[in-house]
Amino acid sequence: MDFYPASMENLIDKFASLPGVGRKSAQRLAFHMLSLPDGQAELFADAIIQARKNVHCCKVCQNLTEGDICGICDNDNRDHSTICVVTEPKDVLTIEQSHEYHGVYHVLHGALSPISHIGPDDIRIRELLQRIADNDIREIIMATNPDTEGEATAMYISRLLQPFGVKVTRLAYGIPVGSNIEFADSATIIRAIEGRTEM
Amino acid sequence: MDFYPASMENLIDKFASLPGVGRKSAQRLAFHMLSLPDGQAELFADAIIQARKNVHCCKVCQNLTEGDICGICDNDNRDHSTICVVTEPKDVLTIEQSHEYHGVYHVLHGALSPISHIGPDDIRIRELLQRIADNDIREIIMATNPDTEGEATAMYISRLLQPFGVKVTRLAYGIPVGSNIEFADSATIIRAIEGRTEM
């Protein structure tokens, strides 16, 4: 059933492997690639290569950065004694857009999930504990998603933190339960930060 | 509002420039790219480069191919005296999947559209006329989309073909009017090929 040239089929396969992209959309995207002006598709390919090469995790908070330390960790105007723990880098973006939070972050890069075989060693919990041990931290705000995995992750981490005597809070349920932090609007985020409760 | 590293923002911008991909989807795709196993993202980038480098138009029918002549034009079992004129390469795929058509194709790569400033010189009409002048063609089946641009294109070409004395037919309206040939199912395509009428 290969009616397209091999390298075209290959490109369609690649697009179809992306999350949320079906076969018809992949065809459309591949045709779009071929129809771009000279050099544009090459710039697209280069953007992928460059992002893979340059982007890595901040050695302090594990957020994405191109330097050693990300812009938030490197900012002296932020409150470095408050750490907001999030699941993914995009959650940092959502919370930053509310302009209500002035502390720093810790990105776990995942949530505990026995079903998906994601355990404590698969996400950046060890780095968080080390950070709390090495620095004078006043409060940890758990901002994992309000779903089963997120709750379990928050609970697990809050127990690990008990020996440190640090205050651990959880974002208030201003966020609709079962949804995703990524899609919350700024007003909801603000309500959730104001109404945070001690765990 | 740039919370992501520059090369990440650049990759998100690139994905957001694709048809039908919004900002949130572009973020998701960019994160997916970064989360791929080593080498996979590079293969994706290479697929774009290779497709751009290797894929070009068949010098006979203007369909996409990697060689000089496409597999359909190069096939002696096809009826080379019947040419089916389509708008886009993906229309060839849709018609081939019906297994009802055994002639060859001509891909226009567009349809006449005064609003989008697409005139007769912007699509492959000249190549079609040359092909009919140089070969013994019995019938031209106009399979442009059943919308305003497609109808106008079919009408325009059928008038140009009058001096050649070749039979010009149009796909029957088995295809729902206003829709797109790309999305027609094989049964509809078969009905349309059977019921084609002389123009």
mmCIF file of C-alpha atoms in Angstrom:
data_model
loop_
_atom_site.group_PDB
_atom_site.id
_atom_site.type_symbol
_atom_site.label_atom_id
_atom_site.label_comp_id
_atom_site.label_asym_id
_atom_site.label_seq_id
_atom_site.Cartn_x
_atom_site.Cartn_y
_atom_site.Cartn_z
ATOM 1 C CA MET A 1 0.000 0.000 0.000
ATOM 2 C CA ASP A 2 3.039 2.299 -0.371
ATOM 3 C CA PHE A 3 1.977 4.808 -2.996
ATOM 4 C CA TYR A 4 4.409 7.443 -1.795
ATOM 5 C CA PRO A 5 8.180 7.432 -2.343
ATOM 6 C CA ALA A 6 10.114 5.680 0.464
ATOM 7 C CA SER A 7 11.513 8.831 2.063
ATOM 8 C CA MET A 8 8.018 10.356 2.000
ATOM 9 C CA GLU A 9 6.550 7.242 3.677
ATOM 10 C CA ASN A 10 9.337 7.457 6.235
ATOM 11 C CA LEU A 11 8.531 11.094 6.998
ATOM 12 C CA ILE A 12 4.804 10.276 7.304
ATOM 13 C CA ASP A 13 5.687 7.440 9.713
ATOM 14 C CA LYS A 14 7.771 9.830 11.795
ATOM 15 C CA PHE A 15 4.953 12.368 12.049
ATOM 16 C CA ALA A 16 2.425 9.613 12.804
ATOM 17 C CA SER A 17 4.627 8.540 15.732
ATOM 18 C CA LEU A 18 4.036 11.889 17.466
ATOM 19 C CA PRO A 19 1.457 11.986 20.277
ATOM 20 C CA GLY A 20 -2.013 12.946 19.049
ATOM 21 C CA VAL A 21 -1.076 12.793 15.345
ATOM 22 C CA GLY A 22 -2.997 10.255 13.232
ATOM 23 C CA ARG A 23 -2.149 8.935 9.773
ATOM 24 C CA LYS A 24 -4.105 11.585 7.805
ATOM 25 C CA SER A 25 -2.626 14.433 9.846
ATOM 26 C CA ALA A 26 0.840 12.934 9.409
ATOM 27 C CA GLN A 27 0.338 12.895 5.619
ATOM 28 C CA ARG A 28 -0.774 16.505 5.742
ATOM 29 C CA LEU A 29 2.247 17.537 7.804
ATOM 30 C CA ALA A 30 4.634 15.644 5.501
ATOM 31 C CA PHE A 31 3.141 17.373 2.441
ATOM 32 C CA HIS A 32 3.431 20.682 4.259
ATOM 33 C CA MET A 33 7.138 19.947 4.832
ATOM 34 C CA LEU A 34 7.659 19.300 1.122
ATOM 35 C CA SER A 35 5.788 22.452 0.143
ATOM 36 C CA LEU A 36 7.858 24.801 2.333
ATOM 37 C CA PRO A 37 10.157 27.323 0.629
ATOM 38 C CA ASP A 38 13.791 26.212 0.209
ATOM 39 C CA GLY A 39 15.666 26.102 3.488
ATOM 40 C CA GLN A 40 12.597 26.202 5.768
ATOM 41 C CA ALA A 41 12.318 22.429 6.210
ATOM 42 C CA GLU A 42 16.049 22.316 6.907
ATOM 43 C CA LEU A 43 15.560 24.977 9.623
ATOM 44 C CA PHE A 44 12.813 22.787 11.099
ATOM 45 C CA ALA A 45 15.114 19.762 11.182
ATOM 46 C CA ASP A 46 17.873 21.906 12.678
ATOM 47 C CA ALA A 47 15.514 23.173 15.412
ATOM 48 C CA ILE A 48 15.025 19.563 16.527
ATOM 49 C CA ILE A 49 18.769 18.854 16.500
ATOM 50 C CA GLN A 50 19.622 22.090 18.339
ATOM 51 C CA ALA A 51 16.944 21.607 20.998
ATOM 52 C CA ARG A 52 18.198 18.078 21.642
ATOM 53 C CA LYS A 53 21.802 19.289 21.791
ATOM 54 C CA ASN A 54 21.388 22.454 23.870
ATOM 55 C CA VAL A 55 18.505 21.817 26.251
ATOM 56 C CA HIS A 56 19.215 19.961 29.467
ATOM 57 C CA CYS A 57 18.155 20.113 33.098
ATOM 58 C CA CYS A 58 19.130 22.911 35.504
ATOM 59 C CA LYS A 59 21.481 21.289 38.022
ATOM 60 C CA VAL A 60 19.602 22.952 40.882
ATOM 61 C CA CYS A 61 15.877 22.648 40.072
ATOM 62 C CA GLN A 62 15.891 20.172 37.116
ATOM 63 C CA ASN A 63 13.881 22.603 34.955
ATOM 64 C CA LEU A 64 14.896 22.854 31.286
ATOM 65 C CA THR A 65 17.701 25.275 30.515
ATOM 66 C CA GLU A 66 20.559 25.864 28.102
ATOM 67 C CA GLY A 67 23.021 27.013 30.775
ATOM 68 C CA ASP A 68 24.227 25.308 33.949
ATOM 69 C CA ILE A 69 21.558 26.968 36.070
ATOM 70 C CA CYS A 70 18.137 28.152 34.876
ATOM 71 C CA GLY A 71 16.968 31.774 34.882
ATOM 72 C CA ILE A 72 14.741 31.289 37.929
ATOM 73 C CA CYS A 73 17.410 29.632 40.106
ATOM 74 C CA ASP A 74 19.889 32.287 38.984
ATOM 75 C CA ASN A 75 17.550 35.167 39.980
ATOM 76 C CA ASP A 76 18.503 36.759 43.337
ATOM 77 C CA ASN A 77 15.109 38.478 43.563
ATOM 78 C CA ARG A 78 13.341 35.138 43.971
ATOM 79 C CA ASP A 79 12.705 33.590 47.382
ATOM 80 C CA HIS A 80 15.152 30.674 47.436
ATOM 81 C CA SER A 81 13.803 29.318 50.727
ATOM 82 C CA THR A 82 10.478 28.293 49.140
ATOM 83 C CA ILE A 83 10.454 25.426 46.642
ATOM 84 C CA CYS A 84 7.419 24.600 44.510
ATOM 85 C CA VAL A 85 7.554 20.945 43.434
ATOM 86 C CA VAL A 86 5.985 20.281 40.017
ATOM 87 C CA THR A 87 5.675 17.253 37.762
ATOM 88 C CA GLU A 88 6.762 18.680 34.398
ATOM 89 C CA PRO A 89 8.644 21.721 33.036
ATOM 90 C CA LYS A 90 5.410 22.989 31.441
ATOM 91 C CA ASP A 91 3.861 23.241 34.915
ATOM 92 C CA VAL A 92 6.531 25.849 35.762
ATOM 93 C CA LEU A 93 5.311 27.897 32.801
ATOM 94 C CA THR A 94 1.666 27.690 33.952
ATOM 95 C CA ILE A 95 2.518 28.801 37.496
ATOM 96 C CA GLU A 96 4.861 31.568 36.310
ATOM 97 C CA GLN A 97 2.075 32.973 34.145
ATOM 98 C CA SER A 98 -0.046 33.593 37.261
ATOM 99 C CA HIS A 99 2.628 36.092 38.476
ATOM 100 C CA GLU A 100 1.677 35.108 42.056
ATOM 101 C CA TYR A 101 4.606 32.895 43.004
ATOM 102 C CA HIS A 102 8.053 34.280 43.765
ATOM 103 C CA GLY A 103 9.892 31.250 45.109
ATOM 104 C CA VAL A 104 11.874 28.673 43.154
ATOM 105 C CA TYR A 105 10.903 25.297 41.673
ATOM 106 C CA HIS A 106 11.802 21.657 41.627
ATOM 107 C CA VAL A 107 10.784 19.665 38.569
ATOM 108 C CA LEU A 108 10.256 15.934 39.205
ATOM 109 C CA HIS A 109 9.964 14.949 35.516
ATOM 110 C CA GLY A 110 7.156 12.516 36.231
ATOM 111 C CA ALA A 111 4.890 11.227 38.970
ATOM 112 C CA LEU A 112 4.903 7.924 40.856
ATOM 113 C CA SER A 113 2.832 5.384 38.959
ATOM 114 C CA PRO A 114 2.979 1.652 39.742
ATOM 115 C CA ILE A 115 0.907 0.924 36.617
ATOM 116 C CA SER A 116 3.485 2.607 34.360
ATOM 117 C CA HIS A 117 6.361 1.197 36.440
ATOM 118 C CA ILE A 118 7.506 4.657 37.534
ATOM 119 C CA GLY A 119 9.024 4.424 40.999
ATOM 120 C CA PRO A 120 10.819 6.891 43.307
ATOM 121 C CA ASP A 121 14.147 6.328 41.518
ATOM 122 C CA ASP A 122 12.660 7.237 38.135
ATOM 123 C CA ILE A 123 11.782 10.816 39.068
ATOM 124 C CA ARG A 124 13.977 13.543 40.584
ATOM 125 C CA ILE A 125 13.154 12.951 44.275
ATOM 126 C CA ARG A 126 16.737 12.266 45.341
ATOM 127 C CA GLU A 127 17.841 15.643 43.942
ATOM 128 C CA LEU A 128 15.062 17.346 45.929
ATOM 129 C CA LEU A 129 16.106 15.711 49.214
ATOM 130 C CA GLN A 130 19.756 16.648 48.591
ATOM 131 C CA ARG A 131 18.726 20.206 47.895
ATOM 132 C CA ILE A 132 16.745 20.445 51.127
ATOM 133 C CA ALA A 133 19.619 18.880 53.086
ATOM 134 C CA ASP A 134 22.146 21.343 51.640
ATOM 135 C CA ASN A 135 20.132 24.554 51.839
ATOM 136 C CA ASP A 136 18.060 26.530 54.321
ATOM 137 C CA ILE A 137 14.558 25.759 53.032
ATOM 138 C CA ARG A 138 11.502 27.205 54.817
ATOM 139 C CA GLU A 139 8.630 25.719 52.803
ATOM 140 C CA ILE A 140 7.956 23.099 50.167
ATOM 141 C CA ILE A 141 4.776 23.627 48.116
ATOM 142 C CA MET A 142 3.603 20.384 46.500
ATOM 143 C CA ALA A 143 2.131 21.331 43.107
ATOM 144 C CA THR A 144 1.826 17.882 41.568
ATOM 145 C CA ASN A 145 -1.319 17.209 39.546
ATOM 146 C CA PRO A 146 -4.550 16.643 41.544
ATOM 147 C CA ASP A 147 -4.953 13.098 40.210
ATOM 148 C CA THR A 148 -4.090 9.692 41.666
ATOM 149 C CA GLU A 149 -0.426 9.720 40.643
ATOM 150 C CA GLY A 150 0.064 13.352 41.665
ATOM 151 C CA GLU A 151 -1.541 12.815 45.084
ATOM 152 C CA ALA A 152 0.505 9.695 45.695
ATOM 153 C CA THR A 153 3.689 11.521 44.713
ATOM 154 C CA ALA A 154 2.896 14.481 47.009
ATOM 155 C CA MET A 155 2.091 12.128 49.889
ATOM 156 C CA TYR A 156 5.241 10.054 49.335
ATOM 157 C CA ILE A 157 7.513 13.099 49.235
ATOM 158 C CA SER A 158 5.867 14.787 52.238
ATOM 159 C CA ARG A 159 6.597 11.698 54.322
ATOM 160 C CA LEU A 160 10.231 11.650 53.192
ATOM 161 C CA LEU A 161 10.488 15.295 54.238
ATOM 162 C CA GLN A 162 9.246 14.793 57.813
ATOM 163 C CA PRO A 163 12.785 14.225 59.246
ATOM 164 C CA PHE A 164 13.893 17.595 57.811
ATOM 165 C CA GLY A 165 11.253 19.469 59.853
ATOM 166 C CA VAL A 166 10.467 21.625 56.818
ATOM 167 C CA LYS A 167 6.951 22.973 56.291
ATOM 168 C CA VAL A 168 5.231 21.066 53.465
ATOM 169 C CA THR A 169 2.081 22.512 51.879
ATOM 170 C CA ARG A 170 -0.182 21.391 49.068
ATOM 171 C CA LEU A 171 -1.838 23.604 46.435
ATOM 172 C CA ALA A 172 -5.491 24.204 47.395
ATOM 173 C CA TYR A 173 -8.190 22.461 45.422
ATOM 174 C CA GLY A 174 -8.995 25.542 43.456
ATOM 175 C CA ILE A 175 -7.824 23.348 40.583
ATOM 176 C CA PRO A 176 -10.645 21.109 39.325
ATOM 177 C CA VAL A 177 -9.872 17.582 40.593
ATOM 178 C CA GLY A 178 -8.966 15.043 37.914
ATOM 179 C CA SER A 179 -7.742 17.650 35.429
ATOM 180 C CA ASN A 180 -4.204 18.749 34.649
ATOM 181 C CA ILE A 181 -2.179 21.651 36.095
ATOM 182 C CA GLU A 182 -0.958 22.480 32.609
ATOM 183 C CA PHE A 183 -4.443 23.581 31.537
ATOM 184 C CA ALA A 184 -5.423 25.603 34.627
ATOM 185 C CA ASP A 185 -6.047 29.326 34.068
ATOM 186 C CA SER A 186 -4.123 31.952 36.065
ATOM 187 C CA ALA A 187 -7.092 32.847 38.315
ATOM 188 C CA THR A 188 -7.406 29.239 39.421
ATOM 189 C CA ILE A 189 -3.666 29.034 40.031
ATOM 190 C CA ILE A 190 -3.814 32.178 42.220
ATOM 191 C CA ARG A 191 -6.694 30.749 44.294
ATOM 192 C CA ALA A 192 -4.807 27.520 44.689
ATOM 193 C CA ILE A 193 -1.612 29.237 45.865
ATOM 194 C CA GLU A 194 -3.522 31.471 48.348
ATOM 195 C CA GLY A 195 -5.496 28.565 49.789
ATOM 196 C CA ARG A 196 -2.617 26.103 50.173
ATOM 197 C CA THR A 197 -2.864 23.900 53.295
ATOM 198 C CA GLU A 198 -0.248 22.274 55.532
ATOM 199 C CA MET A 199 0.235 18.547 54.930
ATOM 200 C CA MET B 1 7.070 35.456 28.350
ATOM 201 C CA ASP B 2 9.918 33.130 27.310
ATOM 202 C CA PHE B 3 10.130 30.635 30.156
ATOM 203 C CA TYR B 4 11.715 27.965 28.005
ATOM 204 C CA PRO B 5 15.311 27.915 26.757
ATOM 205 C CA ALA B 6 15.784 29.642 23.385
ATOM 206 C CA SER B 7 16.264 26.461 21.331
ATOM 207 C CA MET B 8 13.157 24.980 23.010
ATOM 208 C CA GLU B 9 11.117 28.107 22.157
ATOM 209 C CA ASN B 10 12.438 27.857 18.611
ATOM 210 C CA LEU B 11 11.328 24.221 18.328
ATOM 211 C CA ILE B 12 7.889 25.091 19.756
ATOM 212 C CA ASP B 13 7.599 27.918 17.202
ATOM 213 C CA LYS B 14 8.466 25.498 14.406
ATOM 214 C CA PHE B 15 5.828 22.991 15.481
ATOM 215 C CA ALA B 16 3.259 25.780 15.962
ATOM 216 C CA SER B 17 3.899 26.844 12.338
ATOM 217 C CA LEU B 18 2.551 23.501 11.082
ATOM 218 C CA PRO B 19 -1.033 23.444 9.760
ATOM 219 C CA GLY B 20 -3.564 22.521 12.456
ATOM 220 C CA VAL B 21 -1.047 22.650 15.311
ATOM 221 C CA GLY B 22 -1.756 25.202 18.071
ATOM 222 C CA ARG B 23 0.596 26.509 20.758
ATOM 223 C CA LYS B 24 -0.301 23.878 23.396
ATOM 224 C CA SER B 25 0.059 21.021 20.912
ATOM 225 C CA ALA B 26 3.369 22.480 19.722
ATOM 226 C CA GLN B 27 4.661 22.510 23.322
ATOM 227 C CA ARG B 28 3.563 18.925 23.739
ATOM 228 C CA LEU B 29 5.310 17.852 20.526
ATOM 229 C CA ALA B 30 8.502 19.715 21.479
ATOM 230 C CA PHE B 31 8.546 18.011 24.887
ATOM 231 C CA HIS B 32 7.950 14.700 23.157
ATOM 232 C CA MET B 33 10.988 15.382 20.950
ATOM 233 C CA LEU B 34 13.164 16.022 24.013
ATOM 234 C CA SER B 35 11.908 12.892 25.750
ATOM 235 C CA LEU B 36 12.718 10.521 22.869
ATOM 236 C CA PRO B 37 15.519 7.969 23.323
ATOM 237 C CA ASP B 38 18.950 9.058 22.037
ATOM 238 C CA GLY B 39 19.100 9.128 18.267
ATOM 239 C CA GLN B 40 15.341 9.083 17.636
ATOM 240 C CA ALA B 41 14.943 12.853 17.362
ATOM 241 C CA GLU B 42 17.951 12.916 15.043
ATOM 242 C CA LEU B 43 16.233 10.275 12.851
ATOM 243 C CA PHE B 44 13.143 12.485 12.780
ATOM 244 C CA ALA B 45 15.192 15.485 11.660
ATOM 245 C CA ASP B 46 16.940 13.320 9.073
ATOM 246 C CA ALA B 47 13.579 12.097 7.716
ATOM 247 C CA ILE B 48 12.684 15.716 6.945
ATOM 248 C CA ILE B 49 16.043 16.374 5.261
ATOM 249 C CA GLN B 50 15.928 13.143 3.228
ATOM 250 C CA ALA B 51 12.338 13.673 2.083
ATOM 251 C CA ARG B 52 13.206 17.184 0.933
ATOM 252 C CA LYS B 53 16.323 15.952 -0.846
ATOM 253 C CA ASN B 54 14.971 12.809 -2.517
ATOM 254 C CA VAL B 55 11.328 13.512 -3.320
ATOM 255 C CA HIS B 56 10.528 15.401 -6.501
ATOM 256 C CA CYS B 57 7.911 15.306 -9.259
ATOM 257 C CA CYS B 58 7.631 12.536 -11.863
ATOM 258 C CA LYS B 59 8.595 14.172 -15.150
ATOM 259 C CA VAL B 60 5.585 12.570 -16.862
ATOM 260 C CA CYS B 61 2.660 12.891 -14.431
ATOM 261 C CA GLN B 62 4.075 15.312 -11.796
ATOM 262 C CA ASN B 63 3.246 12.881 -8.979
ATOM 263 C CA LEU B 64 5.809 12.584 -6.181
ATOM 264 C CA THR B 65 8.617 10.102 -6.780
ATOM 265 C CA GLU B 66 12.250 9.459 -5.944
ATOM 266 C CA GLY B 67 13.203 8.324 -9.444
ATOM 267 C CA ASP B 68 12.844 10.092 -12.807
ATOM 268 C CA ILE B 69 9.481 8.470 -13.499
ATOM 269 C CA CYS B 70 6.964 7.311 -10.886
ATOM 270 C CA GLY B 71 5.861 3.688 -10.385
ATOM 271 C CA ILE B 72 2.492 4.245 -12.072
ATOM 272 C CA CYS B 73 3.893 5.897 -15.226
ATOM 273 C CA ASP B 74 6.573 3.203 -15.365
ATOM 274 C CA ASN B 75 3.997 0.376 -15.199
ATOM 275 C CA ASP B 76 3.263 -1.166 -18.646
ATOM 276 C CA ASN B 77 0.111 -2.859 -17.313
ATOM 277 C CA ARG B 78 -1.596 0.510 -16.827
ATOM 278 C CA ASP B 79 -3.697 2.101 -19.566
ATOM 279 C CA HIS B 80 -1.485 4.974 -20.697
ATOM 280 C CA SER B 81 -4.171 6.408 -23.000
ATOM 281 C CA THR B 82 -6.388 7.439 -20.067
ATOM 282 C CA ILE B 83 -5.226 10.256 -17.817
ATOM 283 C CA CYS B 84 -6.918 11.091 -14.532
ATOM 284 C CA VAL B 85 -6.259 14.727 -13.610
ATOM 285 C CA VAL B 86 -6.078 15.373 -9.847
ATOM 286 C CA THR B 87 -5.263 18.374 -7.688
ATOM 287 C CA GLU B 88 -2.774 16.888 -5.209
ATOM 288 C CA PRO B 89 -0.535 13.792 -4.876
ATOM 289 C CA LYS B 90 -2.694 12.551 -1.987
ATOM 290 C CA ASP B 91 -5.672 12.371 -4.371
ATOM 291 C CA VAL B 92 -3.730 9.750 -6.360
ATOM 292 C CA LEU B 93 -3.496 7.651 -3.190
ATOM 293 C CA THR B 94 -7.241 7.925 -2.530
ATOM 294 C CA ILE B 95 -8.135 6.861 -6.081
ATOM 295 C CA GLU B 96 -5.548 4.036 -6.134
ATOM 296 C CA GLN B 97 -7.038 2.640 -2.927
ATOM 297 C CA SER B 98 -10.365 2.077 -4.725
ATOM 298 C CA HIS B 99 -8.570 -0.435 -7.067
ATOM 299 C CA GLU B 100 -11.057 0.606 -9.793
ATOM 300 C CA TYR B 101 -8.865 2.814 -11.940
ATOM 301 C CA HIS B 102 -6.177 1.395 -14.221
ATOM 302 C CA GLY B 103 -5.114 4.429 -16.252
ATOM 303 C CA VAL B 104 -2.406 6.951 -15.386
ATOM 304 C CA TYR B 105 -2.542 10.310 -13.598
ATOM 305 C CA HIS B 106 -1.670 13.944 -13.953
ATOM 306 C CA VAL B 107 -1.141 15.912 -10.761
ATOM 307 C CA LEU B 108 -1.837 19.638 -11.082
ATOM 308 C CA HIS B 109 -0.395 20.593 -7.655
ATOM 309 C CA GLY B 110 -3.182 23.071 -7.000
ATOM 310 C CA ALA B 111 -6.428 24.441 -8.402
ATOM 311 C CA LEU B 112 -7.224 27.754 -10.066
ATOM 312 C CA SER B 113 -8.166 30.302 -7.416
ATOM 313 C CA PRO B 114 -8.339 34.026 -8.180
ATOM 314 C CA ILE B 115 -8.735 34.766 -4.438
ATOM 315 C CA SER B 116 -5.437 33.029 -3.622
ATOM 316 C CA HIS B 117 -3.819 34.441 -6.792
ATOM 317 C CA ILE B 118 -3.360 30.972 -8.295
ATOM 318 C CA GLY B 119 -3.568 31.232 -12.075
ATOM 319 C CA PRO B 120 -3.070 28.731 -14.945
ATOM 320 C CA ASP B 121 0.721 29.240 -14.866
ATOM 321 C CA ASP B 122 0.928 28.333 -11.177
ATOM 322 C CA ILE B 123 -0.333 24.766 -11.622
ATOM 323 C CA ARG B 124 0.871 22.011 -13.988
ATOM 324 C CA ILE B 125 -1.538 22.660 -16.869
ATOM 325 C CA ARG B 126 1.173 23.333 -19.456
ATOM 326 C CA GLU B 127 2.750 19.923 -18.743
ATOM 327 C CA LEU B 128 -0.662 18.266 -19.247
ATOM 328 C CA LEU B 129 -1.197 19.948 -22.629
ATOM 329 C CA GLN B 130 2.309 18.966 -23.754
ATOM 330 C CA ARG B 131 1.658 15.397 -22.663
ATOM 331 C CA ILE B 132 -1.585 15.222 -24.646
ATOM 332 C CA ALA B 133 0.101 16.780 -27.694
ATOM 333 C CA ASP B 134 2.986 14.287 -27.590
ATOM 334 C CA ASN B 135 1.030 11.089 -26.864
ATOM 335 C CA ASP B 136 -1.983 9.188 -28.122
ATOM 336 C CA ILE B 137 -4.487 9.974 -25.386
ATOM 337 C CA ARG B 138 -8.038 8.600 -25.574
ATOM 338 C CA GLU B 139 -9.656 10.094 -22.486
ATOM 339 C CA ILE B 140 -9.011 12.684 -19.787
ATOM 340 C CA ILE B 141 -10.915 12.154 -16.523
ATOM 341 C CA MET B 142 -11.157 15.376 -14.531
ATOM 342 C CA ALA B 143 -10.930 14.408 -10.854
ATOM 343 C CA THR B 144 -10.444 17.836 -9.323
ATOM 344 C CA ASN B 145 -12.315 18.530 -6.074
ATOM 345 C CA PRO B 146 -16.095 19.154 -6.380
ATOM 346 C CA ASP B 147 -15.788 22.697 -5.003
ATOM 347 C CA THR B 148 -15.632 26.114 -6.685
ATOM 348 C CA GLU B 149 -11.888 26.035 -7.447
ATOM 349 C CA GLY B 150 -11.976 22.401 -8.583
ATOM 350 C CA GLU B 151 -14.968 22.999 -10.871
ATOM 351 C CA ALA B 152 -13.371 26.120 -12.346
ATOM 352 C CA THR B 153 -10.116 24.228 -12.940
ATOM 353 C CA ALA B 154 -11.925 21.309 -14.636
ATOM 354 C CA MET B 155 -13.915 23.718 -16.811
ATOM 355 C CA TYR B 156 -10.834 25.744 -17.755
ATOM 356 C CA ILE B 157 -8.807 22.660 -18.698
ATOM 357 C CA SER B 158 -11.672 21.029 -20.634
ATOM 358 C CA ARG B 159 -11.912 24.158 -22.813
ATOM 359 C CA LEU B 160 -8.164 24.128 -23.447
ATOM 360 C CA LEU B 161 -8.475 20.482 -24.502
ATOM 361 C CA GLN B 162 -11.193 21.048 -27.131
ATOM 362 C CA PRO B 163 -8.688 21.606 -30.005
ATOM 363 C CA PHE B 164 -7.109 18.194 -29.289
ATOM 364 C CA GLY B 165 -10.405 16.401 -29.903
ATOM 365 C CA VAL B 166 -9.806 14.215 -26.855
ATOM 366 C CA LYS B 167 -12.707 12.884 -24.782
ATOM 367 C CA VAL B 168 -12.925 14.781 -21.486
ATOM 368 C CA THR B 169 -15.015 13.342 -18.631
ATOM 369 C CA ARG B 170 -15.713 14.456 -15.093
ATOM 370 C CA LEU B 171 -16.042 12.232 -12.001
ATOM 371 C CA ALA B 172 -19.737 11.718 -11.137
ATOM 372 C CA TYR B 173 -21.156 13.453 -8.139
ATOM 373 C CA GLY B 174 -21.011 10.357 -6.036
ATOM 374 C CA ILE B 175 -18.593 12.452 -4.000
ATOM 375 C CA PRO B 176 -20.487 14.662 -1.523
ATOM 376 C CA VAL B 177 -20.407 18.210 -2.952
ATOM 377 C CA GLY B 178 -18.299 20.694 -0.985
ATOM 378 C CA SER B 179 -16.083 18.042 0.564
ATOM 379 C CA ASN B 180 -12.590 16.933 -0.391
ATOM 380 C CA ILE B 181 -11.504 14.015 -2.633
ATOM 381 C CA GLU B 182 -8.825 13.150 -0.102
ATOM 382 C CA PHE B 183 -11.459 12.068 2.429
ATOM 383 C CA ALA B 184 -13.771 10.101 0.132
ATOM 384 C CA ASP B 185 -14.111 6.387 0.885
ATOM 385 C CA SER B 186 -13.357 3.773 -1.776
ATOM 386 C CA ALA B 187 -17.045 2.918 -2.420
ATOM 387 C CA THR B 188 -17.778 6.555 -3.223
ATOM 388 C CA ILE B 189 -14.724 6.735 -5.473
ATOM 389 C CA ILE B 190 -15.902 3.628 -7.388
ATOM 390 C CA ARG B 191 -19.396 5.134 -7.895
ATOM 391 C CA ALA B 192 -17.831 8.347 -9.070
ATOM 392 C CA ILE B 193 -15.547 6.601 -11.583
ATOM 393 C CA GLU B 194 -18.424 4.446 -12.945
ATOM 394 C CA GLY B 195 -20.792 7.419 -13.313
ATOM 395 C CA ARG B 196 -18.336 9.854 -14.935
ATOM 396 C CA THR B 197 -19.957 12.107 -17.571
ATOM 397 C CA GLU B 198 -18.646 13.765 -20.743
ATOM 398 C CA MET B 199 -17.919 17.489 -20.429
#
